[in-house]
Amino acid sequence: MIWSNVIGTGGYLPATVRSNDDLSRMVDTSDSWIYERTGIKTRRIAAPEETASSMAEIASREAIARAGIDPQSIDMIIVATGTPDRVYPSTACLLQQRLGIRNGVGFDVQAACSGAIFAVSIADQYIKTGFCKTVLVVGSEICSRIVDWNDRATCILFGDGAGAVLLTASDQPGILSTHIHSDGSYEDLLYCPNPQVAIDAQKDEPGVINMRGNEVFKVAVNTLGRIVDETLAANGLQQNAIDWLVPHQANTRIIAATAKKLGMTMDQVILTLETQGNTSSASLLLAFHEGVRDGRIQPGQTILMEAFGAGFTWGSALIKY
Ligand code: COA
């Protein structure tokens, strides 16, 4: 049997830090309100010249260096992003160019905050079936460019960054299972219009995130509870088989509910939310990278990744590291 094994991780965060106090000078909010409701204290903001592909390149180069492989051996690049540099070419093609790779294939995946899980799931299918040997998966987002900086209900949540993971074929267990879902009937609760390709030009909506946060919160908690059950059942595992929860970083209260469902303490959760905010499809890859880099995640351990995002989309990946 062929498995997908993780051989390298990488991450990139832009230099500029925007604190809750900075935000309280822009909108009617406070550090205590934001921290208590979300768990976020600071987030990073990309410089004007940065793009999803430029950030993806830095995260990818780190993953490639940590894996110690020749970039030319990468035969598929999947970039998850809701903030692509261009409508086309895909950010994956732009990344392919930046990495100097001219073989294989690159394409983007759009599943909002669940994008990294969707991309890992696709990569795993191609590796397991023998069509690809080495796949680079990246989540890269410049959320700051699609946030309404006058809307205190959303601008406090999001940040910029890129995370990368390299997967390769092996005869040893790696990705044990992936589970991805969507239900488009929730469009109105969380969406970002594309003003240049408006569905209804009369609406004249700006291209910023629109969210009914409280309703999103409730669906997210319930849905993530179900994906935990689905993942454990598919693998015939009990809660105590999971060493680390690596969640999409949207809100500490949502993450705590999932940890509770798994019978885990917050010490078994890789949290980056406090200093990074919600970086959408980059967040769980950044968290995974942090856990690997600082040595908390050890070879042989079992990791549950999960995410939830606009669509709604949601999913999980169970990985033997
Ligand atoms: N500072 C101060 N007050 C704020 C505020 C802010 N930044 N944002 C909203 N408020 C106010 C609201 O106006 C409302 O005031 P009112 O009672 O006078 O009408 C009050 O706080 C409560 O708003 P509500 O939206 O019910 O708060 P909440 O407890 O649900 O917290 C979120 C808001 C956005 C933090 C929370 O709903 C959340 O995190 N939702 C999930 C969002 C998410 O993760 N989205 C991405 C999914 S991938």
Short mmCIF file of C-alpha atoms and ligand atoms in Angstrom, two decimals:
data_model
loop_
_atom_site.label_atom_id
_atom_site.label_comp_id
_atom_site.label_asym_id
_atom_site.label_seq_id
_atom_site.Cartn_x
_atom_site.Cartn_y
_atom_site.Cartn_z
CA MET A 1 0.00 0.00 0.00
CA ILE A 2 1.17 3.55 -0.73
CA TRP A 3 0.85 6.21 2.00
CA SER A 4 1.46 9.96 1.95
CA ASN A 5 4.14 10.94 4.46
CA VAL A 6 4.96 14.44 5.68
CA ILE A 7 8.61 15.20 4.88
CA GLY A 8 8.77 18.95 5.43
CA THR A 9 6.86 21.97 6.69
CA GLY A 10 7.35 25.71 6.26
CA GLY A 11 5.75 28.97 7.19
CA TYR A 12 5.91 32.68 6.59
CA LEU A 13 4.43 35.64 8.43
CA PRO A 14 4.72 39.24 7.20
CA ALA A 15 6.74 41.60 9.40
CA THR A 16 4.05 44.12 10.34
CA VAL A 17 2.21 43.35 13.58
CA ARG A 18 -1.26 44.87 14.15
CA SER A 19 -2.36 44.67 17.78
CA ASN A 20 -5.82 44.87 19.31
CA ASP A 21 -4.84 48.28 20.63
CA ASP A 22 -4.01 49.38 17.07
CA LEU A 23 -7.50 48.21 16.04
CA SER A 24 -9.13 50.08 18.91
CA ARG A 25 -7.80 53.27 17.32
CA MET A 26 -9.47 52.31 14.02
CA VAL A 27 -12.89 50.99 15.16
CA ASP A 28 -14.98 50.99 18.36
CA THR A 29 -13.47 47.96 20.12
CA SER A 30 -11.00 47.07 22.85
CA ASP A 31 -8.18 44.62 23.53
CA SER A 32 -10.20 42.93 26.28
CA TRP A 33 -13.33 42.47 24.09
CA ILE A 34 -11.34 40.95 21.24
CA TYR A 35 -9.20 38.70 23.43
CA GLU A 36 -12.12 37.42 25.52
CA ARG A 37 -14.34 36.66 22.50
CA THR A 38 -11.70 35.33 20.11
CA GLY A 39 -8.37 34.62 21.83
CA ILE A 40 -6.57 36.96 19.41
CA LYS A 41 -4.08 39.61 20.53
CA THR A 42 -2.11 40.41 17.37
CA ARG A 43 -2.13 39.53 13.68
CA ARG A 44 0.34 40.10 10.83
CA ILE A 45 -0.35 42.41 7.88
CA ALA A 46 1.32 41.92 4.50
CA ALA A 47 3.39 44.75 2.99
CA PRO A 48 1.97 46.37 -0.18
CA GLU A 49 4.41 44.51 -2.43
CA GLU A 50 3.63 41.09 -0.94
CA THR A 51 1.21 38.66 -2.59
CA ALA A 52 -0.15 35.19 -1.91
CA SER A 53 2.49 33.74 -4.28
CA SER A 54 5.40 35.68 -2.77
CA MET A 55 4.47 34.50 0.72
CA ALA A 56 3.85 30.97 -0.58
CA GLU A 57 7.34 30.93 -2.08
CA ILE A 58 9.01 31.66 1.25
CA ALA A 59 6.95 29.04 3.12
CA SER A 60 7.58 26.49 0.33
CA ARG A 61 11.33 27.08 0.23
CA GLU A 62 11.46 26.40 3.97
CA ALA A 63 9.47 23.17 3.56
CA ILE A 64 11.74 22.08 0.68
CA ALA A 65 14.89 22.87 2.71
CA ARG A 66 13.60 21.03 5.78
CA ALA A 67 12.71 18.01 3.61
CA GLY A 68 16.12 18.18 1.91
CA ILE A 69 14.69 17.42 -1.53
CA ASP A 70 15.36 18.75 -5.00
CA PRO A 71 12.43 21.05 -5.92
CA GLN A 72 12.41 19.42 -9.38
CA SER A 73 11.15 16.21 -7.73
CA ILE A 74 7.86 17.95 -6.85
CA ASP A 75 5.30 16.69 -9.34
CA MET A 76 2.22 18.54 -8.05
CA ILE A 77 1.71 21.94 -6.39
CA ILE A 78 -1.66 22.72 -4.80
CA VAL A 79 -2.22 26.21 -3.39
CA ALA A 80 -5.25 26.87 -1.22
CA THR A 81 -6.14 30.56 -1.29
CA GLY A 82 -9.11 32.89 -1.31
CA THR A 83 -6.83 35.83 -2.08
CA PRO A 84 -5.01 34.82 -5.28
CA ASP A 85 -2.54 37.24 -6.93
CA ARG A 86 -4.55 37.09 -10.15
CA VAL A 87 -7.83 35.56 -11.34
CA TYR A 88 -5.51 33.58 -13.57
CA PRO A 89 -2.90 32.16 -13.83
CA SER A 90 -3.48 30.28 -10.60
CA THR A 91 -1.32 31.14 -7.61
CA ALA A 92 0.06 27.59 -7.87
CA CYS A 93 1.34 28.32 -11.40
CA LEU A 94 2.89 31.57 -10.17
CA LEU A 95 4.51 29.64 -7.32
CA GLN A 96 5.74 26.98 -9.74
CA GLN A 97 7.42 29.76 -11.73
CA ARG A 98 8.94 31.29 -8.60
CA LEU A 99 10.36 27.90 -7.58
CA GLY A 100 11.78 27.35 -11.08
CA ILE A 101 9.81 24.13 -11.59
CA ARG A 102 8.71 23.48 -15.16
CA ASN A 103 7.40 19.94 -14.91
CA GLY A 104 4.43 18.44 -13.09
CA VAL A 105 1.22 20.38 -12.49
CA GLY A 106 0.01 23.22 -10.30
CA PHE A 107 -3.51 24.40 -9.50
CA ASP A 108 -5.43 26.29 -6.82
CA VAL A 109 -8.13 25.08 -4.48
CA GLN A 110 -10.81 27.47 -3.23
CA ALA A 111 -12.49 26.19 -0.08
CA ALA A 112 -12.07 29.32 2.08
CA CYS A 113 -10.72 28.48 5.54
CA SER A 114 -10.94 24.72 4.85
CA GLY A 115 -8.67 25.06 1.80
CA ALA A 116 -5.61 23.43 3.33
CA ILE A 117 -7.57 20.31 4.35
CA PHE A 118 -9.10 20.08 0.87
CA ALA A 119 -5.63 20.44 -0.69
CA VAL A 120 -4.10 17.81 1.61
CA SER A 121 -6.99 15.47 0.78
CA ILE A 122 -6.46 15.92 -2.99
CA ALA A 123 -2.70 15.45 -2.61
CA ASP A 124 -3.27 12.25 -0.65
CA GLN A 125 -5.55 10.80 -3.34
CA TYR A 126 -2.95 11.41 -6.06
CA ILE A 127 -0.14 9.93 -3.96
CA LYS A 128 -2.12 6.88 -2.79
CA THR A 129 -3.13 6.02 -6.33
CA GLY A 130 0.45 6.31 -7.54
CA PHE A 131 -0.16 9.23 -9.93
CA CYS A 132 2.17 11.53 -7.97
CA LYS A 133 5.18 10.92 -5.76
CA THR A 134 5.82 14.29 -4.14
CA VAL A 135 3.19 17.00 -3.66
CA LEU A 136 3.66 20.50 -2.27
CA VAL A 137 0.58 21.84 -0.48
CA VAL A 138 0.44 25.52 0.46
CA GLY A 139 -2.14 27.76 2.11
CA SER A 140 -1.40 31.44 1.50
CA GLU A 141 -3.66 34.35 2.31
CA ILE A 142 -3.66 38.13 2.35
CA CYS A 143 -6.91 38.46 4.29
CA SER A 144 -6.08 42.09 5.12
CA ARG A 145 -6.93 43.04 1.52
CA ILE A 146 -10.48 41.65 1.67
CA VAL A 147 -11.31 42.88 5.17
CA ASP A 148 -13.49 45.94 5.73
CA TRP A 149 -11.31 47.88 8.16
CA ASN A 150 -14.40 49.82 9.28
CA ASP A 151 -16.30 46.67 10.32
CA ARG A 152 -15.38 45.82 13.90
CA ALA A 153 -17.17 42.47 13.72
CA THR A 154 -14.79 41.10 11.09
CA CYS A 155 -11.59 43.20 10.95
CA ILE A 156 -10.52 42.00 14.39
CA LEU A 157 -10.41 38.36 13.28
CA PHE A 158 -8.18 38.03 10.26
CA GLY A 159 -4.45 38.09 9.49
CA ASP A 160 -1.99 37.28 6.70
CA GLY A 161 0.49 34.44 6.26
CA ALA A 162 1.46 31.26 4.42
CA GLY A 163 2.01 27.67 5.51
CA ALA A 164 3.39 24.76 3.49
CA VAL A 165 3.67 21.00 3.80
CA LEU A 166 5.50 18.55 1.55
CA LEU A 167 4.03 15.07 1.16
CA THR A 168 5.72 12.11 -0.46
CA ALA A 169 4.88 8.48 -1.24
CA SER A 170 6.03 5.87 1.26
CA ASP A 171 5.30 2.30 2.32
CA GLN A 172 4.99 3.53 5.92
CA PRO A 173 1.71 4.89 7.35
CA GLY A 174 1.32 8.67 7.05
CA ILE A 175 -2.02 10.26 6.21
CA LEU A 176 -4.49 7.76 7.65
CA SER A 177 -7.66 9.37 6.29
CA THR A 178 -9.08 12.65 5.04
CA HIS A 179 -12.70 13.78 5.09
CA ILE A 180 -14.03 16.79 3.17
CA HIS A 181 -17.55 18.24 2.91
CA SER A 182 -19.47 21.29 1.78
CA ASP A 183 -22.99 22.67 2.01
CA GLY A 184 -23.52 25.70 -0.21
CA SER A 185 -26.84 26.61 1.38
CA TYR A 186 -24.97 28.65 4.00
CA GLU A 187 -23.67 31.19 1.47
CA ASP A 188 -25.29 34.17 3.18
CA LEU A 189 -23.64 33.61 6.55
CA LEU A 190 -20.10 34.14 5.27
CA TYR A 191 -19.11 35.43 1.86
CA CYS A 192 -16.84 37.80 -0.01
CA PRO A 193 -18.15 39.29 -3.28
CA ASN A 194 -15.97 39.56 -6.34
CA PRO A 195 -16.93 43.07 -7.46
CA GLN A 196 -15.42 42.67 -10.91
CA VAL A 197 -17.54 39.63 -11.65
CA ALA A 198 -20.67 40.68 -9.74
CA ILE A 199 -23.65 38.31 -9.68
CA ASP A 200 -25.90 41.33 -9.45
CA ALA A 201 -24.18 44.50 -10.62
CA GLN A 202 -26.99 46.56 -9.07
CA LYS A 203 -25.84 45.51 -5.61
CA ASP A 204 -22.50 47.22 -6.18
CA GLU A 205 -21.01 45.33 -3.22
CA PRO A 206 -17.42 46.02 -2.22
CA GLY A 207 -15.12 43.00 -2.25
CA VAL A 208 -14.91 42.54 1.51
CA ILE A 209 -15.78 39.76 3.96
CA ASN A 210 -19.43 39.74 5.05
CA MET A 211 -20.15 37.57 8.06
CA ARG A 212 -22.95 36.79 10.52
CA GLY A 213 -20.41 35.81 13.17
CA ASN A 214 -22.69 34.49 15.86
CA GLU A 215 -24.51 32.14 13.46
CA VAL A 216 -21.22 31.00 11.90
CA PHE A 217 -19.93 30.25 15.37
CA LYS A 218 -22.81 27.92 16.22
CA VAL A 219 -22.68 25.96 12.96
CA ALA A 220 -18.88 25.68 13.22
CA VAL A 221 -18.98 24.16 16.71
CA ASN A 222 -21.64 21.58 15.76
CA THR A 223 -20.04 20.70 12.43
CA LEU A 224 -16.54 20.29 13.85
CA GLY A 225 -17.97 18.01 16.54
CA ARG A 226 -19.42 15.79 13.80
CA ILE A 227 -16.18 15.70 11.78
CA VAL A 228 -14.30 14.52 14.88
CA ASP A 229 -16.76 11.63 15.26
CA GLU A 230 -16.55 10.82 11.54
CA THR A 231 -12.74 10.76 11.59
CA LEU A 232 -12.43 8.58 14.69
CA ALA A 233 -15.11 6.16 13.42
CA ALA A 234 -13.47 5.84 9.98
CA ASN A 235 -10.24 4.77 11.65
CA GLY A 236 -11.80 2.67 14.42
CA LEU A 237 -10.05 4.88 17.02
CA GLN A 238 -11.00 6.22 20.44
CA GLN A 239 -10.43 9.85 21.46
CA ASN A 240 -7.28 8.96 23.44
CA ALA A 241 -5.50 7.81 20.24
CA ILE A 242 -4.97 11.45 19.20
CA ASP A 243 -1.77 13.11 20.42
CA TRP A 244 -2.29 16.59 18.93
CA LEU A 245 -5.20 18.62 17.65
CA VAL A 246 -4.05 21.01 14.90
CA PRO A 247 -7.13 23.10 14.16
CA HIS A 248 -7.96 25.90 11.79
CA GLN A 249 -7.43 28.98 13.94
CA ALA A 250 -10.68 30.95 13.92
CA ASN A 251 -11.69 31.40 17.55
CA THR A 252 -10.34 29.85 20.77
CA ARG A 253 -13.86 29.09 21.96
CA ILE A 254 -14.57 27.06 18.78
CA ILE A 255 -11.23 25.24 19.18
CA ALA A 256 -11.87 24.57 22.89
CA ALA A 257 -15.23 22.98 22.03
CA THR A 258 -13.53 20.59 19.57
CA ALA A 259 -10.79 19.76 22.10
CA LYS A 260 -13.46 19.03 24.70
CA LYS A 261 -15.24 16.75 22.27
CA LEU A 262 -11.94 14.84 21.92
CA GLY A 263 -11.43 14.75 25.69
CA MET A 264 -8.21 16.74 25.18
CA THR A 265 -6.78 19.56 27.26
CA MET A 266 -5.70 22.79 25.56
CA ASP A 267 -2.09 21.63 26.17
CA GLN A 268 -2.67 19.08 23.40
CA VAL A 269 -3.77 21.75 20.91
CA ILE A 270 -1.35 23.69 18.70
CA LEU A 271 -2.60 27.27 19.00
CA THR A 272 -1.26 30.16 16.94
CA LEU A 273 -4.40 32.26 17.09
CA GLU A 274 -3.18 34.66 19.76
CA THR A 275 -0.36 36.04 17.63
CA GLN A 276 -1.60 35.28 14.10
CA GLY A 277 -5.40 35.66 14.10
CA ASN A 278 -7.36 33.77 11.46
CA THR A 279 -5.15 33.39 8.38
CA SER A 280 -7.83 31.33 6.60
CA SER A 281 -6.36 28.49 4.54
CA ALA A 282 -2.86 29.19 5.88
CA SER A 283 -3.72 28.82 9.55
CA LEU A 284 -3.60 25.11 10.19
CA LEU A 285 -0.47 24.61 8.08
CA LEU A 286 1.19 27.43 10.04
CA ALA A 287 0.11 25.77 13.29
CA PHE A 288 1.35 22.37 12.10
CA HIS A 289 4.69 23.92 11.12
CA GLU A 290 5.03 25.56 14.52
CA GLY A 291 4.33 22.29 16.33
CA VAL A 292 6.87 20.43 14.20
CA ARG A 293 9.51 23.15 14.38
CA ASP A 294 9.40 23.56 18.16
CA GLY A 295 9.49 19.79 18.69
CA ARG A 296 6.07 19.35 20.30
CA ILE A 297 4.96 17.13 17.41
CA GLN A 298 7.16 14.03 17.38
CA PRO A 299 7.58 11.20 14.84
CA GLY A 300 5.05 8.42 15.37
CA GLN A 301 2.44 10.70 16.93
CA THR A 302 -1.12 10.94 15.65
CA ILE A 303 -2.40 14.35 14.64
CA LEU A 304 -5.95 15.40 13.92
CA MET A 305 -6.25 18.43 11.65
CA GLU A 306 -9.64 20.04 11.17
CA ALA A 307 -11.08 23.14 9.53
CA PHE A 308 -14.31 24.95 8.82
CA GLY A 309 -14.93 27.83 6.45
CA ALA A 310 -17.17 29.74 4.06
CA GLY A 311 -19.36 27.64 1.81
CA PHE A 312 -19.77 26.16 4.31
CA THR A 313 -16.84 23.83 3.81
CA TRP A 314 -15.32 21.60 6.44
CA GLY A 315 -12.97 18.68 6.76
CA SER A 316 -10.32 16.77 8.65
CA ALA A 317 -7.10 14.87 8.12
CA LEU A 318 -5.76 12.19 10.47
CA ILE A 319 -2.00 11.92 10.16
CA LYS A 320 0.62 9.61 11.61
CA TYR A 321 3.61 11.97 11.67
N1 COA B 1 -15.71 45.11 19.66
C1 COA B 1 -16.71 45.42 20.50
N2 COA B 1 -17.99 45.01 20.31
C2 COA B 1 -18.23 44.27 19.21
C3 COA B 1 -17.24 43.92 18.29
C4 COA B 1 -15.93 44.38 18.55
N3 COA B 1 -14.89 44.10 17.74
N4 COA B 1 -17.78 43.17 17.32
C5 COA B 1 -19.09 43.05 17.60
N5 COA B 1 -19.37 43.72 18.75
C6 COA B 1 -20.65 43.85 19.43
C7 COA B 1 -21.83 43.65 18.50
O1 COA B 1 -22.13 44.84 17.84
C8 COA B 1 -22.91 43.24 19.48
O2 COA B 1 -23.39 44.42 20.10
P1 COA B 1 -24.96 44.55 20.50
O3 COA B 1 -25.19 43.45 21.50
O4 COA B 1 -25.01 45.90 21.07
O5 COA B 1 -25.71 44.35 19.22
C9 COA B 1 -22.14 42.45 20.55
O6 COA B 1 -20.77 42.81 20.40
C10 COA B 1 -22.29 40.94 20.43
O7 COA B 1 -22.09 40.58 19.05
P2 COA B 1 -22.00 39.08 18.60
O8 COA B 1 -21.77 39.04 17.15
O9 COA B 1 -23.19 38.33 19.16
O10 COA B 1 -20.70 38.61 19.41
P3 COA B 1 -20.08 37.17 19.54
O11 COA B 1 -19.95 36.80 20.96
O12 COA B 1 -20.76 36.17 18.64
O13 COA B 1 -18.60 37.39 19.01
C11 COA B 1 -17.37 36.92 16.99
C12 COA B 1 -18.39 37.82 17.68
C13 COA B 1 -17.23 37.39 15.56
C14 COA B 1 -16.07 37.07 17.73
C15 COA B 1 -17.86 35.45 17.07
O14 COA B 1 -19.21 35.38 16.69
C16 COA B 1 -17.06 34.55 16.20
O15 COA B 1 -15.87 34.40 16.37
N6 COA B 1 -17.75 33.89 15.26
C17 COA B 1 -17.11 32.96 14.38
C18 COA B 1 -16.49 33.73 13.26
C19 COA B 1 -15.51 32.92 12.51
O16 COA B 1 -14.76 32.18 13.09
N7 COA B 1 -15.50 33.11 11.21
C20 COA B 1 -14.59 32.47 10.36
C21 COA B 1 -14.99 31.07 10.17
S1 COA B 1 -13.73 30.28 9.32
#
